[in-house]
Short mmCIF file of C-alpha atoms in Angstrom, two decimals:
data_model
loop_
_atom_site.label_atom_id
_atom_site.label_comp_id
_atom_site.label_asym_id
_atom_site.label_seq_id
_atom_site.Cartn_x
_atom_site.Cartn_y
_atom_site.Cartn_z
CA UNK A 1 -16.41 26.73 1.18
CA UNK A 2 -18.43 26.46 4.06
CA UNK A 3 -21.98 25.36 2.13
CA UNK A 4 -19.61 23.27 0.18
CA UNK A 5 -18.61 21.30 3.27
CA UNK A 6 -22.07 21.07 5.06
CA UNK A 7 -23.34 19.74 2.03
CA UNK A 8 -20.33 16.87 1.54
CA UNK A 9 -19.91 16.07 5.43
CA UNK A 10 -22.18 17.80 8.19
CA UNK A 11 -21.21 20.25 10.80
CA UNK A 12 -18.10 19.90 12.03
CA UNK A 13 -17.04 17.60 14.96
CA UNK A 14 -18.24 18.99 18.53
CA UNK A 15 -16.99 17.44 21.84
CA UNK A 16 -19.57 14.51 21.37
CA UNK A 17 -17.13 13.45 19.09
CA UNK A 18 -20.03 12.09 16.49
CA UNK A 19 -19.32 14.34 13.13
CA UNK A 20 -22.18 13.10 10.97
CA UNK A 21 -19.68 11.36 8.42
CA UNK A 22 -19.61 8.09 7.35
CA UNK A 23 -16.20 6.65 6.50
CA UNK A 24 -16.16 3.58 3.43
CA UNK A 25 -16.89 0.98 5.88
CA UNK A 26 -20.31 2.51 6.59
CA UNK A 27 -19.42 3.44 10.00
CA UNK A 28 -19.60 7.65 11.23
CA UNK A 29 -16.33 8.94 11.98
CA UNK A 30 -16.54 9.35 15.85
CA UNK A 31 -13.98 11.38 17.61
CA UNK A 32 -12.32 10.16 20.86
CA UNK A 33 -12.89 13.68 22.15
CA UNK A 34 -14.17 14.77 25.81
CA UNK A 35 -15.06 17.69 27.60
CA UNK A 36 -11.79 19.17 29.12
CA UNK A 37 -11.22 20.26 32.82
CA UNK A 38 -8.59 20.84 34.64
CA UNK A 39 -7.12 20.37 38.08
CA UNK A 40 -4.80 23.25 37.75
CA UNK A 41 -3.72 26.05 35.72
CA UNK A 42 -0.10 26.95 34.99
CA UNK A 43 0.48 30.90 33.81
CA UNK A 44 4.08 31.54 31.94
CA UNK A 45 4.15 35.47 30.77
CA UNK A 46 7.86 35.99 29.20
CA UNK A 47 6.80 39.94 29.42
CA UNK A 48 6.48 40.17 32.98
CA UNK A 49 9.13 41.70 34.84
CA UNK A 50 8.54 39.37 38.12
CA UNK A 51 8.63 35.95 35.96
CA UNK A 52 10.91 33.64 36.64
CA UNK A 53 11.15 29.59 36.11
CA UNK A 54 12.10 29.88 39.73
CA UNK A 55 8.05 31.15 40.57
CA UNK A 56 5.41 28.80 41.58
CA UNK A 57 4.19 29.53 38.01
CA UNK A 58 1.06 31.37 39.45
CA UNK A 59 -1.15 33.80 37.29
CA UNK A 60 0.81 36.55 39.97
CA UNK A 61 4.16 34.61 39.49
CA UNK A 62 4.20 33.44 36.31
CA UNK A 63 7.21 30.81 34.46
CA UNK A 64 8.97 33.38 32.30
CA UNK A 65 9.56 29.92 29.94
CA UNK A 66 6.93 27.12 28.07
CA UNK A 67 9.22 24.57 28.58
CA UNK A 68 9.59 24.88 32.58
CA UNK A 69 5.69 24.52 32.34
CA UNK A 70 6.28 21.29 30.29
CA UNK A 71 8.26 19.59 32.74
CA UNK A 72 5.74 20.10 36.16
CA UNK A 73 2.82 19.76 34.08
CA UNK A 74 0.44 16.77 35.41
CA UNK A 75 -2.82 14.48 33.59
CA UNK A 76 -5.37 17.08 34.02
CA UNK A 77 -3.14 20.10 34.08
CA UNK A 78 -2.87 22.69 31.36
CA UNK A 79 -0.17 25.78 31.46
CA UNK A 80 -1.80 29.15 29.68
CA UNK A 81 0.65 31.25 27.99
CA UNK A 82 0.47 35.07 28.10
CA UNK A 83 1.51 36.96 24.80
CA UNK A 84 4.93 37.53 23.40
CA UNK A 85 7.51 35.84 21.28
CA UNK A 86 9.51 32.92 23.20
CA UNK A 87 12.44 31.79 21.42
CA UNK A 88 12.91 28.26 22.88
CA UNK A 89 12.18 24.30 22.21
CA UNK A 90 9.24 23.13 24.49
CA UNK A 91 10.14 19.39 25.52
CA UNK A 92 6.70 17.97 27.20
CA UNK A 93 8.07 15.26 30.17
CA UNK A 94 4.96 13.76 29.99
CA UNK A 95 1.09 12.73 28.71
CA UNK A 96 -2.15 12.75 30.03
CA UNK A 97 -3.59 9.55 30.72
CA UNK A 98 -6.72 9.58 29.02
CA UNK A 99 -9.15 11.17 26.92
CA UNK A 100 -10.82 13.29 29.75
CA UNK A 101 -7.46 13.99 31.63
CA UNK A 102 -5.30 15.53 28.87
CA UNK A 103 -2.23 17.68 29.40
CA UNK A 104 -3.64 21.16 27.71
CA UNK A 105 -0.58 24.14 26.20
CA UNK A 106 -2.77 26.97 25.32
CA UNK A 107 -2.60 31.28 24.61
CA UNK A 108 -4.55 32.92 26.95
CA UNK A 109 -8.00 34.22 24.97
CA UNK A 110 -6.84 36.90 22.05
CA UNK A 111 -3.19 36.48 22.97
CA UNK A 112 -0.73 36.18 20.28
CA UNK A 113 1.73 33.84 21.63
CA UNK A 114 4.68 32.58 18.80
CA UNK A 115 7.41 30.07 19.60
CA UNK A 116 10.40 30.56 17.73
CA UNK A 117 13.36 28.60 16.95
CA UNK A 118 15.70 30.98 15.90
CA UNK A 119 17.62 33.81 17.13
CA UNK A 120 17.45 37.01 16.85
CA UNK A 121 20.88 38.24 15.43
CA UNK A 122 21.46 42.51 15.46
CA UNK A 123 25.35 42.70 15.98
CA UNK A 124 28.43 41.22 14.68
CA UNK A 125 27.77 41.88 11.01
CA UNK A 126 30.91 43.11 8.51
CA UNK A 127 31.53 43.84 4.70
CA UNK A 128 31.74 40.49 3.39
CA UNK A 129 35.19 40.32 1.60
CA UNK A 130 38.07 38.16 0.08
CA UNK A 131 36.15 36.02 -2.39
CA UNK A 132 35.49 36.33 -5.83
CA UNK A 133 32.20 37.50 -7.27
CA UNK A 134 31.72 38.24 -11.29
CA UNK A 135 29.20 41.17 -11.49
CA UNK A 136 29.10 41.52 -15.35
CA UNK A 137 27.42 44.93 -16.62
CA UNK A 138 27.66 46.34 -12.96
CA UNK A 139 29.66 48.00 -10.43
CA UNK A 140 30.57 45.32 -7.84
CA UNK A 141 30.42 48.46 -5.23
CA UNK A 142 26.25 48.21 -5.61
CA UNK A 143 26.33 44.88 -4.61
CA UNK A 144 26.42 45.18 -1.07
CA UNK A 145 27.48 41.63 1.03
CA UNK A 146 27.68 41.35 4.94
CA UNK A 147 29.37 38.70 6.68
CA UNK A 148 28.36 37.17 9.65
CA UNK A 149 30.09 34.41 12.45
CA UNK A 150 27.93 32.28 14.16
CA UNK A 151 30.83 30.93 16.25
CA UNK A 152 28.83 33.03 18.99
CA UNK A 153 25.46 31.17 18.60
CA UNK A 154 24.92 28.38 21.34
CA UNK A 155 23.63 25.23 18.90
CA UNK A 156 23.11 22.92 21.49
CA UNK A 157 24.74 20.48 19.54
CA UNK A 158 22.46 20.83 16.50
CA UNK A 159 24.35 23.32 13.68
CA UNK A 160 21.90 23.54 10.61
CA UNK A 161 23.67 25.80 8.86
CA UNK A 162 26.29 22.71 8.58
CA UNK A 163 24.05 19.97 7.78
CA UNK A 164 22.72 18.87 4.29
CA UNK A 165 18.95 18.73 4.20
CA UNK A 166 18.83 15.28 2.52
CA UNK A 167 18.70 12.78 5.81
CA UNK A 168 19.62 9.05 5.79
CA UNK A 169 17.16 7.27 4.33
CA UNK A 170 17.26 8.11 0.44
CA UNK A 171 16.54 4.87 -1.17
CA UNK A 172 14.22 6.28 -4.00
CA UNK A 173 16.31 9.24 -4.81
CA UNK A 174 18.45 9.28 -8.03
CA UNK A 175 18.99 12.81 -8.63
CA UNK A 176 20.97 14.18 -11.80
CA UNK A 177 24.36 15.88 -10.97
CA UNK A 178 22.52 19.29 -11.87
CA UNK A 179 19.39 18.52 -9.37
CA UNK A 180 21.49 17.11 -6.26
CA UNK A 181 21.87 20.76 -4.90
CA UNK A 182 18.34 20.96 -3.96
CA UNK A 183 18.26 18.42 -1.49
CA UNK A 184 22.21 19.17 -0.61
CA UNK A 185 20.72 23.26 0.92
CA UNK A 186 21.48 23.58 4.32
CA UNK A 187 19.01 23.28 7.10
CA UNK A 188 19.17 26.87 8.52
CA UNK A 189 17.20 29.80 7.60
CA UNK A 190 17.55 33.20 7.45
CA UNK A 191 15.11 35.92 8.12
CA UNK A 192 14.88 39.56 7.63
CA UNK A 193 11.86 41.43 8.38
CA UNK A 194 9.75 38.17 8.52
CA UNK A 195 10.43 36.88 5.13
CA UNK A 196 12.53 33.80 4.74
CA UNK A 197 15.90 34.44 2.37
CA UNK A 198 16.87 32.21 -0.65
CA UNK A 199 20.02 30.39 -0.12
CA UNK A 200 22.38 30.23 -3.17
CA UNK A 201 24.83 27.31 -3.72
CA UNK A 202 28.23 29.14 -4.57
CA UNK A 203 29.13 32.88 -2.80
CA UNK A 204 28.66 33.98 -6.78
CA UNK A 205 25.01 33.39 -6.78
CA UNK A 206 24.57 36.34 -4.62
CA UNK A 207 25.47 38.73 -7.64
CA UNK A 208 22.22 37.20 -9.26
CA UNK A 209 19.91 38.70 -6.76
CA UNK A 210 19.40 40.43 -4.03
CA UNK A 211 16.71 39.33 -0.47
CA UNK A 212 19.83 35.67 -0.36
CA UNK A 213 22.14 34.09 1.51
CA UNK A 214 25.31 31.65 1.20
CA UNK A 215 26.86 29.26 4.26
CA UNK A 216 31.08 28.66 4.24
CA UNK A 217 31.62 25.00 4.39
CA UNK A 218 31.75 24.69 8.03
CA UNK A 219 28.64 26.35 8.51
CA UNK A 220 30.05 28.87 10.82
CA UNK A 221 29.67 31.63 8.68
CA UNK A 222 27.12 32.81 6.81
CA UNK A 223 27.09 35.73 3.68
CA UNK A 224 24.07 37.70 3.60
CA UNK A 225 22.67 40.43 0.65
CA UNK A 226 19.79 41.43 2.09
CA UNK A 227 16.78 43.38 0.30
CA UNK A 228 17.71 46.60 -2.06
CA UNK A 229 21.24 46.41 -0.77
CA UNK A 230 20.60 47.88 2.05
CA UNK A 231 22.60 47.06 5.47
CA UNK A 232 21.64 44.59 8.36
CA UNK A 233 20.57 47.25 10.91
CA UNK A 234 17.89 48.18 8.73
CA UNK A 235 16.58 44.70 9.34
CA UNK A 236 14.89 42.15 11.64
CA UNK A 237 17.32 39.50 11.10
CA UNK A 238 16.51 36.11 12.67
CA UNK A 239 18.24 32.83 11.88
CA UNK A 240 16.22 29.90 12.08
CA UNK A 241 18.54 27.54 14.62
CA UNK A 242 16.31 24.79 16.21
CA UNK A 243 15.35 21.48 14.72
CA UNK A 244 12.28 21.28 16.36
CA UNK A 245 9.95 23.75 18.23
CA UNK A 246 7.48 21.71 20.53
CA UNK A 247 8.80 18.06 20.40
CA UNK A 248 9.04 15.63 23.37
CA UNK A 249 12.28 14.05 23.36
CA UNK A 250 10.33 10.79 24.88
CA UNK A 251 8.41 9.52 22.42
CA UNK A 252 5.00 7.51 22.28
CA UNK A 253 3.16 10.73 24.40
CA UNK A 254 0.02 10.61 24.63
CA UNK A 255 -3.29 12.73 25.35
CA UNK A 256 -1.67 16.50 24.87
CA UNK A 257 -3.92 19.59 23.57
CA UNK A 258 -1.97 22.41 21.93
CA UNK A 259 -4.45 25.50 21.07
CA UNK A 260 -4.07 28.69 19.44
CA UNK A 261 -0.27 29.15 19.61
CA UNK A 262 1.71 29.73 16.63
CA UNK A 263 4.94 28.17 15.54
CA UNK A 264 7.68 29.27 13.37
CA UNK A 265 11.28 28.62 12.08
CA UNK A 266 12.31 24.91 12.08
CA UNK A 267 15.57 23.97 10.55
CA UNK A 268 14.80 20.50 9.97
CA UNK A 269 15.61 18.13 7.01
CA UNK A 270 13.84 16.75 4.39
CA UNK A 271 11.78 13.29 5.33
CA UNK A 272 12.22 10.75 6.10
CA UNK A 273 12.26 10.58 8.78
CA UNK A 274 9.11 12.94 9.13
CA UNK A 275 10.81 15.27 12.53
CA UNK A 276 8.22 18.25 12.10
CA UNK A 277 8.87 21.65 13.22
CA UNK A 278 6.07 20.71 15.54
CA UNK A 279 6.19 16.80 16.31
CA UNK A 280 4.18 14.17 18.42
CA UNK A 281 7.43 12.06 18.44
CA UNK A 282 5.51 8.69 17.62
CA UNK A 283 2.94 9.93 20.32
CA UNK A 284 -0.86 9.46 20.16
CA UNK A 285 -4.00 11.06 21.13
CA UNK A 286 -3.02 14.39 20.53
CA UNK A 287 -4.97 17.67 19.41
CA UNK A 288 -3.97 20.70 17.51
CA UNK A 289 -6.46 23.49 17.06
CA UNK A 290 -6.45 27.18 16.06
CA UNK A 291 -2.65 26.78 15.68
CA UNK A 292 -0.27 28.05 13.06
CA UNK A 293 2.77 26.63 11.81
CA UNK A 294 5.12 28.52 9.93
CA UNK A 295 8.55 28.88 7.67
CA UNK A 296 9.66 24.68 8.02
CA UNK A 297 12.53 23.94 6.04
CA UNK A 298 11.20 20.25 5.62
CA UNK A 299 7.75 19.18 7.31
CA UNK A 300 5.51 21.72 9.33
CA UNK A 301 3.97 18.93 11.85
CA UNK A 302 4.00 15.32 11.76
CA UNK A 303 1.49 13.48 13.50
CA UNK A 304 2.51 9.38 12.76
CA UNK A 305 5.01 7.10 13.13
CA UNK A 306 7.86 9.13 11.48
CA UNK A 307 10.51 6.43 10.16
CA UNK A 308 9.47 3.35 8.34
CA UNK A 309 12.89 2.40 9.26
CA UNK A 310 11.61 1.69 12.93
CA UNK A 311 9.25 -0.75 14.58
CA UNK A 312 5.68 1.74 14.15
CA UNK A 313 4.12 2.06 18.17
CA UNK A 314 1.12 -0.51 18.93
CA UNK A 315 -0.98 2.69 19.06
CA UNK A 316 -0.11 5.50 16.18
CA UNK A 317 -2.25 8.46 15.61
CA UNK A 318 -5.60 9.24 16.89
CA UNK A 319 -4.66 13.00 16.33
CA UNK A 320 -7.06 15.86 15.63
CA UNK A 321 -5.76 18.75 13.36
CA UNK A 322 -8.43 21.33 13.05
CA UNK A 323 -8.39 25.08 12.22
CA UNK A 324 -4.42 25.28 12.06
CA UNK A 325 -3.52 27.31 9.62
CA UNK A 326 0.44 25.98 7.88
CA UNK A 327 2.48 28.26 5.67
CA UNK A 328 5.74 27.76 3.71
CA UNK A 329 6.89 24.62 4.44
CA UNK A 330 9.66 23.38 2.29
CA UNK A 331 8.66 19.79 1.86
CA UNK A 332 5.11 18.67 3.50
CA UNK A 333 2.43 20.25 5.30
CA UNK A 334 1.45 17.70 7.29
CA UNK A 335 3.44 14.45 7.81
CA UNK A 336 2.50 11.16 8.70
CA UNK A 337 3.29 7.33 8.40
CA UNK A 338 0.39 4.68 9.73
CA UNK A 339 -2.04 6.85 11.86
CA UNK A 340 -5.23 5.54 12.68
CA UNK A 341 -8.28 7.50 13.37
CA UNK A 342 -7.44 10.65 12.88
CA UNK A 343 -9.19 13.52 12.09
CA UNK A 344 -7.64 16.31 9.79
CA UNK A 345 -10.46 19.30 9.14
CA UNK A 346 -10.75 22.95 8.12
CA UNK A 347 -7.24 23.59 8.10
CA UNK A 348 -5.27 26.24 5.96
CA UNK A 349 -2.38 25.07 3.98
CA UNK A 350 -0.49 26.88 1.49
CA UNK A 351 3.09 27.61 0.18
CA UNK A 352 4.50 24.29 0.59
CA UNK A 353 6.97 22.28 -1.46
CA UNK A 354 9.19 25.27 -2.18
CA UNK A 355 12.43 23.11 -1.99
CA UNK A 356 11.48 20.71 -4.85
CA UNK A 357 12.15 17.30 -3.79
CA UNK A 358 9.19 15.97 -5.15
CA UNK A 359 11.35 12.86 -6.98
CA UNK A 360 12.32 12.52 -2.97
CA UNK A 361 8.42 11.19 -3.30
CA UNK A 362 7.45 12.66 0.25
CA UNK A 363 5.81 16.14 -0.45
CA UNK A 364 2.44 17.08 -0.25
CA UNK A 365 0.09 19.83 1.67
CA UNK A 366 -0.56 16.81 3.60
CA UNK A 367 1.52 13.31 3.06
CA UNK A 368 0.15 9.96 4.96
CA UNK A 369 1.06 7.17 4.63
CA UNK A 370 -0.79 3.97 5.31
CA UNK A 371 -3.70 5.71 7.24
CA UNK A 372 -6.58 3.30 8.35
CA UNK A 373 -10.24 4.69 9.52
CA UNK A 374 -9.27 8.84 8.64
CA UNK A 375 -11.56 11.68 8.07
CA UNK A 376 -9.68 14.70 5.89
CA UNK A 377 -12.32 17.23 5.34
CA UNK A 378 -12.86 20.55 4.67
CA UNK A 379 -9.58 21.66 4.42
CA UNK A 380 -7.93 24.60 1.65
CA UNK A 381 -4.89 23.75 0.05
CA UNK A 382 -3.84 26.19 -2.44
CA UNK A 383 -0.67 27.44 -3.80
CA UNK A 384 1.67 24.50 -3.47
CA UNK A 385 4.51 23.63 -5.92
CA UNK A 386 6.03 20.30 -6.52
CA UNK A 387 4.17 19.17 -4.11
CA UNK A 388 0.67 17.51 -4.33
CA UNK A 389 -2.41 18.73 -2.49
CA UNK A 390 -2.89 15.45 -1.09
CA UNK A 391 -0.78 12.22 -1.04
CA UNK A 392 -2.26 8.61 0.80
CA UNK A 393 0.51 6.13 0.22
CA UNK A 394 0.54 3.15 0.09
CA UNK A 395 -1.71 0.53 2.40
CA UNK A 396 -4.28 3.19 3.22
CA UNK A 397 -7.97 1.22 4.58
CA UNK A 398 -11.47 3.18 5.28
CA UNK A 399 -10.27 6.78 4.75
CA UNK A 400 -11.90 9.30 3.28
CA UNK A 401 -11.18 12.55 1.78
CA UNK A 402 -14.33 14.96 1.52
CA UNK A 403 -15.45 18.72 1.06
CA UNK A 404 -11.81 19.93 0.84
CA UNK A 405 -10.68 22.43 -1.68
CA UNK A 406 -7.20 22.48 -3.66
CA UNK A 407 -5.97 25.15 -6.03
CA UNK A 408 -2.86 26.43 -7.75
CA UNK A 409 -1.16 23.26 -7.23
CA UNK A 410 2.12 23.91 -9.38
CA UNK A 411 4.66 21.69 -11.22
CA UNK A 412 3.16 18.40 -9.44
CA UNK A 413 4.54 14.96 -10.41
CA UNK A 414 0.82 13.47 -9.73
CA UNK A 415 -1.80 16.39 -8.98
CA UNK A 416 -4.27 17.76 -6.67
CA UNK A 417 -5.12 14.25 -4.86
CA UNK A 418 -2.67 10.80 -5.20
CA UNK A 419 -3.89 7.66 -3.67
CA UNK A 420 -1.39 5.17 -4.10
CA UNK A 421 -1.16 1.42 -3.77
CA UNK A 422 -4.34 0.87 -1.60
CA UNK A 423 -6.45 -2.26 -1.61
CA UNK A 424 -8.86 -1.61 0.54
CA UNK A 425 -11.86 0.52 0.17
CA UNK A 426 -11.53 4.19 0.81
CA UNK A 427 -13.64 7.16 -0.57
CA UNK A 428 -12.82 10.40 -2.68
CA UNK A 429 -15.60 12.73 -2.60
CA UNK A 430 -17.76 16.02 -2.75
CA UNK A 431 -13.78 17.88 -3.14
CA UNK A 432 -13.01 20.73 -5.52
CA UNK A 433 -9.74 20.50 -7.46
CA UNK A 434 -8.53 23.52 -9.56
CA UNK A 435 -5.69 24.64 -11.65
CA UNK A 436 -3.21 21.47 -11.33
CA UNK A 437 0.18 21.96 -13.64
CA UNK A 438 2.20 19.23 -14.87
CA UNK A 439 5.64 18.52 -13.19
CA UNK A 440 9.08 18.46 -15.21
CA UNK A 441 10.03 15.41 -14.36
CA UNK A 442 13.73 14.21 -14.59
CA UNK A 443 16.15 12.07 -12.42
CA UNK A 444 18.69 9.90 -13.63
CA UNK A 445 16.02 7.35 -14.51
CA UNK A 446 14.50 10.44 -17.48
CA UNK A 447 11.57 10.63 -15.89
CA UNK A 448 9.35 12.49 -18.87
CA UNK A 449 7.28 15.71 -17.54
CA UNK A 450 3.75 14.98 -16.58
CA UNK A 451 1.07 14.76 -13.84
CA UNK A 452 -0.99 18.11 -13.28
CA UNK A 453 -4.32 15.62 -13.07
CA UNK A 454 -6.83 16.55 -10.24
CA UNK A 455 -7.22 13.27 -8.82
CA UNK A 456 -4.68 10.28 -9.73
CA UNK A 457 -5.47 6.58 -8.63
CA UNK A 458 -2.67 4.41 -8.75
CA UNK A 459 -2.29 0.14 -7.72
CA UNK A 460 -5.46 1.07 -5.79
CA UNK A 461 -8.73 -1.29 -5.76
CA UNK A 462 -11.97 -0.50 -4.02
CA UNK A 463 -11.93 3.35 -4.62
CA UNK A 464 -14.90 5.00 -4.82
CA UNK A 465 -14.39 8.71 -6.63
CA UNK A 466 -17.54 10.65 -6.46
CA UNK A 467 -19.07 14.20 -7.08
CA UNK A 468 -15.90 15.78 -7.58
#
């Protein structure tokens, strides 16, 4: 992959910000980039005894919390983050102001350092009972269901194991009676040992198989049959309770570095709008490197304008994505609606679209919409299902896709690349496309099975498709 890339698109970008690519227009792709330092440095260590959001948040007193970091943070500040697992949602209260005085969140060198949003759940579990299950060919004692209240858990307002994943705006969708359950799962997740359970729709689905779960109607209580029968305390249970995991509640932020911390377990909905597990809320100027984002029920990180329902910001985008790594995200990868210069390269994405939604038309390893002067290079995308590798819709201008490889992109509506409904000039090239499988189609409109193509151009002018 790498000789592939050097070949398509040079070396990749270095603080100059020049990467040696030319987008459509003619022009190289020049990052906004800058050599970083900073004023101060912020320690949080969630492992030391002595921490406390109450310390000066010194390297000696550390913040025992990311989020009290966020909120004293300063332009020209960064906060470095010991290892350990901190369960909480990380609310920046501000930006930096500029491409030299950025606001920095980053692991301290060879830490692992994962933000959560669930919670860890190890009590409270009883022998599910009182409702009917039909175990044909097998003794009902073997199938082993706990029950669990959640009227314990602290929501902060936000229950996802009460809320539909389909989210307001749903213009396109026209699902069959038999297909409305996929979009109708809950938001929350469950968890055992790592490995994110299948939700069933009706308490009788969990007699089909074991490693599921089932929410009652209120969503207060959840049914659980975990792996080989066996009971909870043999498990790591987690249940995923948190929209978001770092999100600013302001939006339109601008000028923040995350680096080399790992996300996981987002209950959020399916798009639109695009609210990531990790979001820049409508922000700009924003960098994401050597990061991982992990188990979304909807979108993993959305970097654009979010809603087309809303006014989209004077200034949208500008983001660099680079050596992130995104994993089993229900819906899309990466998210976003009109960004502008942005730079998406070497990046891992796989096991995305699991929820199929695709006839919700906004899945894809990465989904953009109306992107103007991008660079997407170098990037694997493999292993996706009714979802396509990568989806520019509609209105993109001067981007260009290059020296990325897709594979083992399943049961796809359109393929490995869909550029839709562009009229200006933007470039396809020097990419590797394997193993594409048609899509089955449906909706109340019959759609017939198809699409498995490797690259599909559609109401676009201006394309140029080369050396694929």
């Amino acid at each position: 992959a790498a000789l592939i890339v050097l070949e398509a698109g040079g070396s990749p970008a270095d603080r100059t910000g020049g990467t040696g690519v030319l987008l459509p227009d003619g022009r190289e792709f020049v990052s906004w980039e800058k050599p970083l330092e900073f004023s101060r440095t912020y320690y949080v260590d969630n492992r030391d005894p002595h921490a406390s959001d109450s310390n000066p948040g010194t390297e000696e007193l550390p913040f025992l919390t990311i989020n009290r970091a966020a909120q004293v943070l300063e332009p020209g500040q960064r906060v470095v983050i010991k290892e350990g697992i901190y369960r909480e949602r990380i609310d920046p209260a501000r930006g930096g102001s500029g491409p030299d005085d950025m606001i920095s969140y980053e692991a301290a060198p060879g830490a692992a350092v994962v933000v959560k949003g669930s919670r860890s759940v190890k009590t409270g579990w009883q022998r599910s009972t009182g409702y009917k299950l039909d175990v044909p060919g097998l003794d009902r004692s073997r199938v082993k269901i706990w029950r669990r209240s959640l009227q314990d858990i602290d929501f902060h307002g936000y229950n996802p194991f009460g809320m539909a994943s389909i989210m307001q705006n749903r213009v396109y969708l026209m699902p069959k009676p038999e297909e409305l359950w996929r979009h109708l799962v809950r938001r929350g997740m469950v968890f055992a040992d790592g490995c994110r359970l299948k939700q069933v729709e009706l308490y009788q689905d969990l007699a089909k198989a074991d490693g599921a779960f089932w929410c009652e109607h209120d969503g207060l209580t959840i049914h659980v049959r975990f792996p080989g029968d066996t009971e909870p305390g043999r498990h790591e249970v987690e249940l995923a309770v948190q929209e978001q995991v770092f999100a600013p509640r302001t939006s339109g932020l601008a000028y923040i570095r995350v680096k080399g911390i790992s996300f996981e377990h987002g209950a959020n909905g399916f798009p639109v709008p695009q609210r990531g597990l990790v979001s820049m809320s409508r922000g700009h100027h924003w960098i994401f490197e050597d990061c991982a984002f992990r188990h979304a029920n909807g979108v993993a990180l959305d970097i654009g304008a979010q809603d087309w329902d809303m006014e989209t910001p004077p200034v949208i985008g500008h983001a660099v994505v680079r050596r992130c790594h995104i994993d089993d995200a229900g819906v899309c990868g990466i998210a976003g609606m009109a960004v502008q210069n942005t730079l998406i390269e070497s990046n891992l994405i796989e096991h995305v679209g699991y929820q199929d939604v695709e006839l919700g038309w906004e899945t894809g390893g990465i989904k953009l919409h109306a992107t103007k002067n991008c660079l997407l290079r170098a990037n694997v995308i493999r292993h996706t299902v009714h979802a396509e590798a990568i989806w520019l819709d509609y209105e993109n201008a001067n981007t260009r896709v290059t020296g990325n490889i897709m594979g083992d992109t399943l049961e796809t509506l359109r393929g490995g690349i869909y550029l839709e409904a562009s009229h200006e000039p933007n470039m396809i090239d020097n990419n590797i496309i394997w193993k594409a499988t048609e899509g089955a189609g449906g909706g109340s409109y019959n759609m017939p099975g198809h699409g498995g193509w490797g690259i599909t151009v559609d109401g676009s002018d201006g394309t140029v498709i080369a050396h694929n």
